[in-house]
Structures are given as structure tokens and as C-alpha cells.
Amino acid sequence: MSSYNAPFEIHVHGQVPLRADVRFEQLQQALKPLWKYAGARSLADGATSLYEEEPGIQFDPKEHVLQMCWTVEGDEDFRQSLDDLCMGLNELAESGAAIEVSFYDIEFDEEDEDDGTEARDDFLMLFVGPTPAAIMQVQRDLLVQDVVNLMERHFDASELGGVVAEIDKLFTQRFDALVNSLEISKPPRGPGGGHGGGRRPRHLH
């Protein structure tokens, strides 16, 4: 992707716990959608952010953690790279994790705002994990945190147990529905049957 006339600065931010057996070569392949989009030939070449003050893409082999605080210039086609990134990281993740992606409109300035024009900024929250259950767990934890932070302006934390229980009930229903749909998609067991079933969802936005 050439940065010539790129309309956005795109910032990717997140921390993904990785399995202890993950090797650098596997991580480089999983992150290929990012460094290739930046025009690099390897993760080492593409891990540096557009901004020097940002750490970029870092792999801590001792803690088995991938850290991302990385900016690249690009366009709307970067969204396809994100789908491929999620699929790759699902295979390596130890547990569920959230990845924040921000699109900043380079061409927008204060004069545009004075004219009533709105910036084309956008924000995405992606989730990765080894299983749908792990992904839903991190989604649930973030939602509970957001709701509790909002409601603590008006209620004591000890009063919010019922609210959290209702959120848990919603996620339980969603997970049960997902499990049932996967069970239905499986071929019958027995002669000629199998246990493979349909492909499971690789990531949930």
C-alpha cells in the first residue's frame, strides 16, 4: 500500500496474550496483513510506527505477549487486513483480547469544521481469542466495566450486582445460541459421519 495521498492515519492498539509455544516465525505470519500493508518485507521492517514516540509492534517472548501501538497511513481497504489479522491471531492467542483500531481523517482541519464539515474519523473494537467462548468473555468483561463506570456516577458499586447479572444472562444466551448453531451444522455421527462440522466463527466483532 502506497501512502501517496492516503486519507487516513490508522492506529492499531492492543495487547494479546500468546501461547507459550508460539514462535516468532508464526507471529510474523499472523501479522503479515499489517507489515505487508505498510509496504515492508518482514515484521522486523514493518514493526516501526509512523510516529517515533509509539513503540510499534513488539513481541515479548518471555511474557508471551504481543504489544501493538502502531500507526500506518492508509485507506478503507485496511479493513480487509484487519479481518486477516484476526484470523491469524486467533490461532496463536492464549486467551481473549481486544484490539482498538482508530481511523483519523488526515485531510480534515479546523477550517473544514468551521464550514460544518465532519471528519471521517472512525473507531473499531476487534476481539480475538482461541475459542468463541474466550472472545465472548473479553467482550463481557469490557461491557461490564463500561456499564459499571457509567452507573457508579449515580449508584454505589454494591447496588449494581443485578445489572451485572443481567449482562451475564445476555452473554449466556448468546453463547448457548452459538453452541446450538454449531451443533446443528455438524454432520450426523456414525458410519460415514464425522465430528468436523462447519467452520466455527473465527472472530466476533
PDB file of C-alpha atoms in Angstrom:
ATOM      1  CA  MET A   1       0.000   0.000   0.000  1.00  0.00           C
ATOM      2  CA  SER A   2       1.475   3.306  -1.021  1.00  0.00           C
ATOM      3  CA  SER A   3       0.993   6.158   1.439  1.00  0.00           C
ATOM      4  CA  TYR A   4       0.669   8.594  -1.500  1.00  0.00           C
ATOM      5  CA  ASN A   5      -2.446  10.683  -0.853  1.00  0.00           C
ATOM      6  CA  ALA A   6      -3.558   8.264   1.878  1.00  0.00           C
ATOM      7  CA  PRO A   7      -6.704   9.738   3.501  1.00  0.00           C
ATOM      8  CA  PHE A   8      -6.241   8.194   6.956  1.00  0.00           C
ATOM      9  CA  GLU A   9      -3.741   7.667   9.710  1.00  0.00           C
ATOM     10  CA  ILE A  10      -4.717   4.291  11.161  1.00  0.00           C
ATOM     11  CA  HIS A  11      -3.719   3.407  14.722  1.00  0.00           C
ATOM     12  CA  VAL A  12      -3.786  -0.197  15.975  1.00  0.00           C
ATOM     13  CA  HIS A  13      -3.597  -0.658  19.750  1.00  0.00           C
ATOM     14  CA  GLY A  14      -3.843  -3.795  21.855  1.00  0.00           C
ATOM     15  CA  GLN A  15      -2.184  -6.467  23.964  1.00  0.00           C
ATOM     16  CA  VAL A  16      -2.671 -10.122  23.046  1.00  0.00           C
ATOM     17  CA  PRO A  17      -1.558 -12.979  25.362  1.00  0.00           C
ATOM     18  CA  LEU A  18       0.060 -15.689  23.241  1.00  0.00           C
ATOM     19  CA  ARG A  19       0.502 -19.406  23.815  1.00  0.00           C
ATOM     20  CA  ALA A  20       3.858 -20.367  25.327  1.00  0.00           C
ATOM     21  CA  ASP A  21       4.788 -22.425  22.255  1.00  0.00           C
ATOM     22  CA  VAL A  22       4.340 -19.565  19.757  1.00  0.00           C
ATOM     23  CA  ARG A  23       7.480 -18.851  17.745  1.00  0.00           C
ATOM     24  CA  PHE A  24       8.497 -15.582  16.107  1.00  0.00           C
ATOM     25  CA  GLU A  25       8.005 -17.080  12.652  1.00  0.00           C
ATOM     26  CA  GLN A  26       4.373 -17.908  13.453  1.00  0.00           C
ATOM     27  CA  LEU A  27       3.762 -14.408  14.781  1.00  0.00           C
ATOM     28  CA  GLN A  28       5.374 -12.856  11.728  1.00  0.00           C
ATOM     29  CA  GLN A  29       2.973 -14.806   9.511  1.00  0.00           C
ATOM     30  CA  ALA A  30      -0.066 -13.845  11.620  1.00  0.00           C
ATOM     31  CA  LEU A  31       0.922 -10.169  11.496  1.00  0.00           C
ATOM     32  CA  LYS A  32       1.688 -10.221   7.785  1.00  0.00           C
ATOM     33  CA  PRO A  33      -1.518  -8.287   6.946  1.00  0.00           C
ATOM     34  CA  LEU A  34      -0.119  -5.330   8.929  1.00  0.00           C
ATOM     35  CA  TRP A  35       3.522  -5.207   7.864  1.00  0.00           C
ATOM     36  CA  LYS A  36       2.715  -6.061   4.257  1.00  0.00           C
ATOM     37  CA  TYR A  37       0.157  -3.243   4.145  1.00  0.00           C
ATOM     38  CA  ALA A  38       2.880  -0.882   5.362  1.00  0.00           C
ATOM     39  CA  GLY A  39       4.995  -1.913   2.369  1.00  0.00           C
ATOM     40  CA  ALA A  40       7.548  -3.846   4.442  1.00  0.00           C
ATOM     41  CA  ARG A  41       9.148  -7.182   3.568  1.00  0.00           C
ATOM     42  CA  SER A  42       9.143  -8.590   7.098  1.00  0.00           C
ATOM     43  CA  LEU A  43       7.794  -7.961  10.579  1.00  0.00           C
ATOM     44  CA  ALA A  44      11.147  -6.523  11.636  1.00  0.00           C
ATOM     45  CA  ASP A  45      10.940  -3.935   8.845  1.00  0.00           C
ATOM     46  CA  GLY A  46       7.256  -3.140   9.363  1.00  0.00           C
ATOM     47  CA  ALA A  47       7.061  -3.101  13.169  1.00  0.00           C
ATOM     48  CA  THR A  48       8.055   0.567  13.443  1.00  0.00           C
ATOM     49  CA  SER A  49       5.174   3.006  13.801  1.00  0.00           C
ATOM     50  CA  LEU A  50       4.667   6.129  11.732  1.00  0.00           C
ATOM     51  CA  TYR A  51       5.378   8.049  14.952  1.00  0.00           C
ATOM     52  CA  GLU A  52       8.686   7.623  16.755  1.00  0.00           C
ATOM     53  CA  GLU A  53       7.123   8.045  20.200  1.00  0.00           C
ATOM     54  CA  GLU A  54       4.981   4.941  19.678  1.00  0.00           C
ATOM     55  CA  PRO A  55       6.586   1.545  20.437  1.00  0.00           C
ATOM     56  CA  GLY A  56       5.122  -0.034  17.300  1.00  0.00           C
ATOM     57  CA  ILE A  57       4.657  -3.820  17.184  1.00  0.00           C
ATOM     58  CA  GLN A  58       6.596  -5.677  19.888  1.00  0.00           C
ATOM     59  CA  PHE A  59       6.805  -9.357  20.857  1.00  0.00           C
ATOM     60  CA  ASP A  60       7.831 -10.215  24.402  1.00  0.00           C
ATOM     61  CA  PRO A  61       8.960 -13.868  24.208  1.00  0.00           C
ATOM     62  CA  LYS A  62       9.486 -14.070  27.971  1.00  0.00           C
ATOM     63  CA  GLU A  63       5.965 -12.951  28.898  1.00  0.00           C
ATOM     64  CA  HIS A  64       4.459 -14.407  25.687  1.00  0.00           C
ATOM     65  CA  VAL A  65       2.648 -11.162  24.892  1.00  0.00           C
ATOM     66  CA  LEU A  66       2.157  -9.222  21.670  1.00  0.00           C
ATOM     67  CA  GLN A  67       2.030  -5.454  22.195  1.00  0.00           C
ATOM     68  CA  MET A  68       0.712  -3.168  19.471  1.00  0.00           C
ATOM     69  CA  CYS A  69       0.817   0.626  19.485  1.00  0.00           C
ATOM     70  CA  TRP A  70       1.345   1.183  15.776  1.00  0.00           C
ATOM     71  CA  THR A  71       0.254   3.756  13.207  1.00  0.00           C
ATOM     72  CA  VAL A  72       0.248   3.475   9.419  1.00  0.00           C
ATOM     73  CA  GLU A  73      -1.100   5.659   6.623  1.00  0.00           C
ATOM     74  CA  GLY A  74      -3.819   4.016   4.570  1.00  0.00           C
ATOM     75  CA  ASP A  75      -7.345   3.867   3.182  1.00  0.00           C
ATOM     76  CA  GLU A  76     -10.595   1.974   3.763  1.00  0.00           C
ATOM     77  CA  ASP A  77      -9.030  -1.161   2.265  1.00  0.00           C
ATOM     78  CA  PHE A  78      -7.131  -1.588   5.548  1.00  0.00           C
ATOM     79  CA  ARG A  79     -10.302  -3.155   6.981  1.00  0.00           C
ATOM     80  CA  GLN A  80      -9.639  -6.323   4.952  1.00  0.00           C
ATOM     81  CA  SER A  81      -6.207  -6.519   6.559  1.00  0.00           C
ATOM     82  CA  LEU A  82      -7.918  -6.465   9.960  1.00  0.00           C
ATOM     83  CA  ASP A  83     -10.087  -9.478   9.100  1.00  0.00           C
ATOM     84  CA  ASP A  84      -6.987 -11.424   8.063  1.00  0.00           C
ATOM     85  CA  LEU A  85      -5.144 -10.249  11.199  1.00  0.00           C
ATOM     86  CA  CYS A  86      -7.904 -11.530  13.479  1.00  0.00           C
ATOM     87  CA  MET A  87      -7.931 -14.929  11.789  1.00  0.00           C
ATOM     88  CA  GLY A  88      -4.161 -15.236  12.223  1.00  0.00           C
ATOM     89  CA  LEU A  89      -4.086 -14.150  15.859  1.00  0.00           C
ATOM     90  CA  ASN A  90      -6.943 -16.473  16.809  1.00  0.00           C
ATOM     91  CA  GLU A  91      -4.604 -19.377  16.083  1.00  0.00           C
ATOM     92  CA  LEU A  92      -1.902 -18.041  18.433  1.00  0.00           C
ATOM     93  CA  ALA A  93      -3.853 -16.414  21.277  1.00  0.00           C
ATOM     94  CA  GLU A  94      -3.788 -17.937  24.746  1.00  0.00           C
ATOM     95  CA  SER A  95      -6.926 -16.061  25.838  1.00  0.00           C
ATOM     96  CA  GLY A  96      -9.351 -13.457  24.557  1.00  0.00           C
ATOM     97  CA  ALA A  97      -8.115  -9.938  23.863  1.00  0.00           C
ATOM     98  CA  ALA A  98      -9.410  -6.653  22.468  1.00  0.00           C
ATOM     99  CA  ILE A  99      -7.732  -4.663  19.693  1.00  0.00           C
ATOM    100  CA  GLU A 100      -8.646  -0.994  19.164  1.00  0.00           C
ATOM    101  CA  VAL A 101      -8.366   0.461  15.665  1.00  0.00           C
ATOM    102  CA  SER A 102      -8.750   4.196  15.039  1.00  0.00           C
ATOM    103  CA  PHE A 103      -9.048   5.892  11.640  1.00  0.00           C
ATOM    104  CA  TYR A 104      -8.034   9.570  11.707  1.00  0.00           C
ATOM    105  CA  ASP A 105      -9.010  11.769   8.763  1.00  0.00           C
ATOM    106  CA  ILE A 106      -5.734  13.345   7.573  1.00  0.00           C
ATOM    107  CA  GLU A 107      -7.468  15.767   5.232  1.00  0.00           C
ATOM    108  CA  PHE A 108      -9.754  17.251   7.903  1.00  0.00           C
ATOM    109  CA  ASP A 109      -8.722  20.540   9.507  1.00  0.00           C
ATOM    110  CA  GLU A 110     -10.259  23.280  11.656  1.00  0.00           C
ATOM    111  CA  GLU A 111     -11.394  25.268   8.621  1.00  0.00           C
ATOM    112  CA  ASP A 112     -13.487  22.283   7.494  1.00  0.00           C
ATOM    113  CA  GLU A 113     -15.098  22.159  10.942  1.00  0.00           C
ATOM    114  CA  ASP A 114     -15.993  25.848  10.702  1.00  0.00           C
ATOM    115  CA  ASP A 115     -17.775  25.097   7.420  1.00  0.00           C
ATOM    116  CA  GLY A 116     -19.876  22.423   9.110  1.00  0.00           C
ATOM    117  CA  THR A 117     -17.978  19.530   7.531  1.00  0.00           C
ATOM    118  CA  GLU A 118     -17.492  16.458   9.738  1.00  0.00           C
ATOM    119  CA  ALA A 119     -14.309  14.415   9.918  1.00  0.00           C
ATOM    120  CA  ARG A 120     -14.400  10.861   8.549  1.00  0.00           C
ATOM    121  CA  ASP A 121     -12.811   9.526  11.737  1.00  0.00           C
ATOM    122  CA  ASP A 122     -13.861   6.020  12.726  1.00  0.00           C
ATOM    123  CA  PHE A 123     -13.197   3.633  15.610  1.00  0.00           C
ATOM    124  CA  LEU A 124     -13.386  -0.161  15.688  1.00  0.00           C
ATOM    125  CA  MET A 125     -13.076  -2.630  18.531  1.00  0.00           C
ATOM    126  CA  LEU A 126     -11.972  -6.089  17.408  1.00  0.00           C
ATOM    127  CA  PHE A 127     -11.779  -9.233  19.506  1.00  0.00           C
ATOM    128  CA  VAL A 128      -9.532 -12.254  19.090  1.00  0.00           C
ATOM    129  CA  GLY A 129      -9.167 -15.481  21.030  1.00  0.00           C
ATOM    130  CA  PRO A 130      -8.621 -19.235  20.772  1.00  0.00           C
ATOM    131  CA  THR A 131     -12.359 -20.008  21.022  1.00  0.00           C
ATOM    132  CA  PRO A 132     -15.682 -18.154  20.683  1.00  0.00           C
ATOM    133  CA  ALA A 133     -16.100 -18.531  24.464  1.00  0.00           C
ATOM    134  CA  ALA A 134     -12.777 -16.760  25.107  1.00  0.00           C
ATOM    135  CA  ILE A 135     -13.780 -13.943  22.780  1.00  0.00           C
ATOM    136  CA  MET A 136     -17.169 -13.537  24.424  1.00  0.00           C
ATOM    137  CA  GLN A 137     -15.513 -13.462  27.855  1.00  0.00           C
ATOM    138  CA  VAL A 138     -13.391 -10.429  26.995  1.00  0.00           C
ATOM    139  CA  GLN A 139     -16.399  -8.763  25.332  1.00  0.00           C
ATOM    140  CA  ARG A 140     -18.400  -9.351  28.505  1.00  0.00           C
ATOM    141  CA  ASP A 141     -15.642  -8.008  30.776  1.00  0.00           C
ATOM    142  CA  LEU A 142     -15.310  -4.794  28.758  1.00  0.00           C
ATOM    143  CA  LEU A 143     -19.070  -4.234  28.700  1.00  0.00           C
ATOM    144  CA  VAL A 144     -19.374  -4.774  32.460  1.00  0.00           C
ATOM    145  CA  GLN A 145     -16.517  -2.330  33.039  1.00  0.00           C
ATOM    146  CA  ASP A 146     -18.128   0.317  30.829  1.00  0.00           C
ATOM    147  CA  VAL A 147     -21.597  -0.081  32.352  1.00  0.00           C
ATOM    148  CA  VAL A 148     -20.344  -0.068  35.941  1.00  0.00           C
ATOM    149  CA  ASN A 149     -18.180   3.006  35.319  1.00  0.00           C
ATOM    150  CA  LEU A 150     -21.196   4.817  33.886  1.00  0.00           C
ATOM    151  CA  MET A 151     -23.651   3.808  36.597  1.00  0.00           C
ATOM    152  CA  GLU A 152     -21.282   4.467  39.508  1.00  0.00           C
ATOM    153  CA  ARG A 153     -21.939   8.156  38.881  1.00  0.00           C
ATOM    154  CA  HIS A 154     -25.422   7.532  40.257  1.00  0.00           C
ATOM    155  CA  PHE A 155     -25.263   4.316  42.289  1.00  0.00           C
ATOM    156  CA  ASP A 156     -22.887   2.635  44.707  1.00  0.00           C
ATOM    157  CA  ALA A 157     -20.967  -0.304  43.221  1.00  0.00           C
ATOM    158  CA  SER A 158     -22.613  -2.653  45.736  1.00  0.00           C
ATOM    159  CA  GLU A 159     -26.014  -1.873  44.181  1.00  0.00           C
ATOM    160  CA  LEU A 160     -25.042  -2.979  40.680  1.00  0.00           C
ATOM    161  CA  GLY A 161     -24.929  -6.753  41.167  1.00  0.00           C
ATOM    162  CA  GLY A 162     -28.287  -7.184  39.448  1.00  0.00           C
ATOM    163  CA  VAL A 163     -27.140  -5.200  36.421  1.00  0.00           C
ATOM    164  CA  VAL A 164     -24.022  -7.353  36.057  1.00  0.00           C
ATOM    165  CA  ALA A 165     -26.133 -10.489  36.422  1.00  0.00           C
ATOM    166  CA  GLU A 166     -28.386  -9.346  33.557  1.00  0.00           C
ATOM    167  CA  ILE A 167     -25.352  -8.721  31.336  1.00  0.00           C
ATOM    168  CA  ASP A 168     -24.079 -12.218  32.161  1.00  0.00           C
ATOM    169  CA  LYS A 169     -27.501 -13.621  31.273  1.00  0.00           C
ATOM    170  CA  LEU A 170     -27.380 -11.932  27.853  1.00  0.00           C
ATOM    171  CA  PHE A 171     -23.947 -13.347  27.085  1.00  0.00           C
ATOM    172  CA  THR A 172     -25.001 -16.801  28.294  1.00  0.00           C
ATOM    173  CA  GLN A 173     -27.944 -16.702  25.889  1.00  0.00           C
ATOM    174  CA  ARG A 174     -25.692 -15.602  23.031  1.00  0.00           C
ATOM    175  CA  PHE A 175     -23.150 -18.340  23.768  1.00  0.00           C
ATOM    176  CA  ASP A 176     -25.850 -21.007  24.047  1.00  0.00           C
ATOM    177  CA  ALA A 177     -27.285 -19.892  20.704  1.00  0.00           C
ATOM    178  CA  LEU A 178     -23.833 -20.099  19.127  1.00  0.00           C
ATOM    179  CA  VAL A 179     -23.203 -23.595  20.518  1.00  0.00           C
ATOM    180  CA  ASN A 180     -26.603 -24.773  19.295  1.00  0.00           C
ATOM    181  CA  SER A 181     -25.977 -23.391  15.809  1.00  0.00           C
ATOM    182  CA  LEU A 182     -22.631 -25.171  15.647  1.00  0.00           C
ATOM    183  CA  GLU A 183     -24.199 -28.443  16.823  1.00  0.00           C
ATOM    184  CA  ILE A 184     -26.881 -28.206  14.136  1.00  0.00           C
ATOM    185  CA  SER A 185     -24.248 -27.661  11.451  1.00  0.00           C
ATOM    186  CA  LYS A 186     -22.401 -30.867  12.360  1.00  0.00           C
ATOM    187  CA  PRO A 187     -22.963 -33.968  10.203  1.00  0.00           C
ATOM    188  CA  PRO A 188     -24.593 -36.934  11.973  1.00  0.00           C
ATOM    189  CA  ARG A 189     -22.268 -39.194  13.899  1.00  0.00           C
ATOM    190  CA  GLY A 190     -21.862 -42.819  12.987  1.00  0.00           C
ATOM    191  CA  PRO A 191     -20.838 -44.571   9.772  1.00  0.00           C
ATOM    192  CA  GLY A 192     -19.998 -42.016   7.147  1.00  0.00           C
ATOM    193  CA  GLY A 193     -20.381 -39.207   9.680  1.00  0.00           C
ATOM    194  CA  GLY A 194     -17.768 -37.213  11.436  1.00  0.00           C
ATOM    195  CA  HIS A 195     -17.020 -34.721  14.158  1.00  0.00           C
ATOM    196  CA  GLY A 196     -15.755 -31.897  11.965  1.00  0.00           C
ATOM    197  CA  GLY A 197     -18.922 -29.906  11.367  1.00  0.00           C
ATOM    198  CA  GLY A 198     -18.940 -26.481   9.822  1.00  0.00           C
ATOM    199  CA  ARG A 199     -16.189 -23.946  10.307  1.00  0.00           C
ATOM    200  CA  ARG A 200     -16.551 -22.139  13.606  1.00  0.00           C
ATOM    201  CA  PRO A 201     -16.627 -18.337  13.630  1.00  0.00           C
ATOM    202  CA  ARG A 202     -13.020 -17.178  13.705  1.00  0.00           C
ATOM    203  CA  HIS A 203     -13.645 -13.780  15.229  1.00  0.00           C
ATOM    204  CA  LEU A 204     -16.569 -11.805  16.558  1.00  0.00           C
ATOM    205  CA  HIS A 205     -16.739  -8.037  16.052  1.00  0.00           C
TER     206      HIS A 205
END
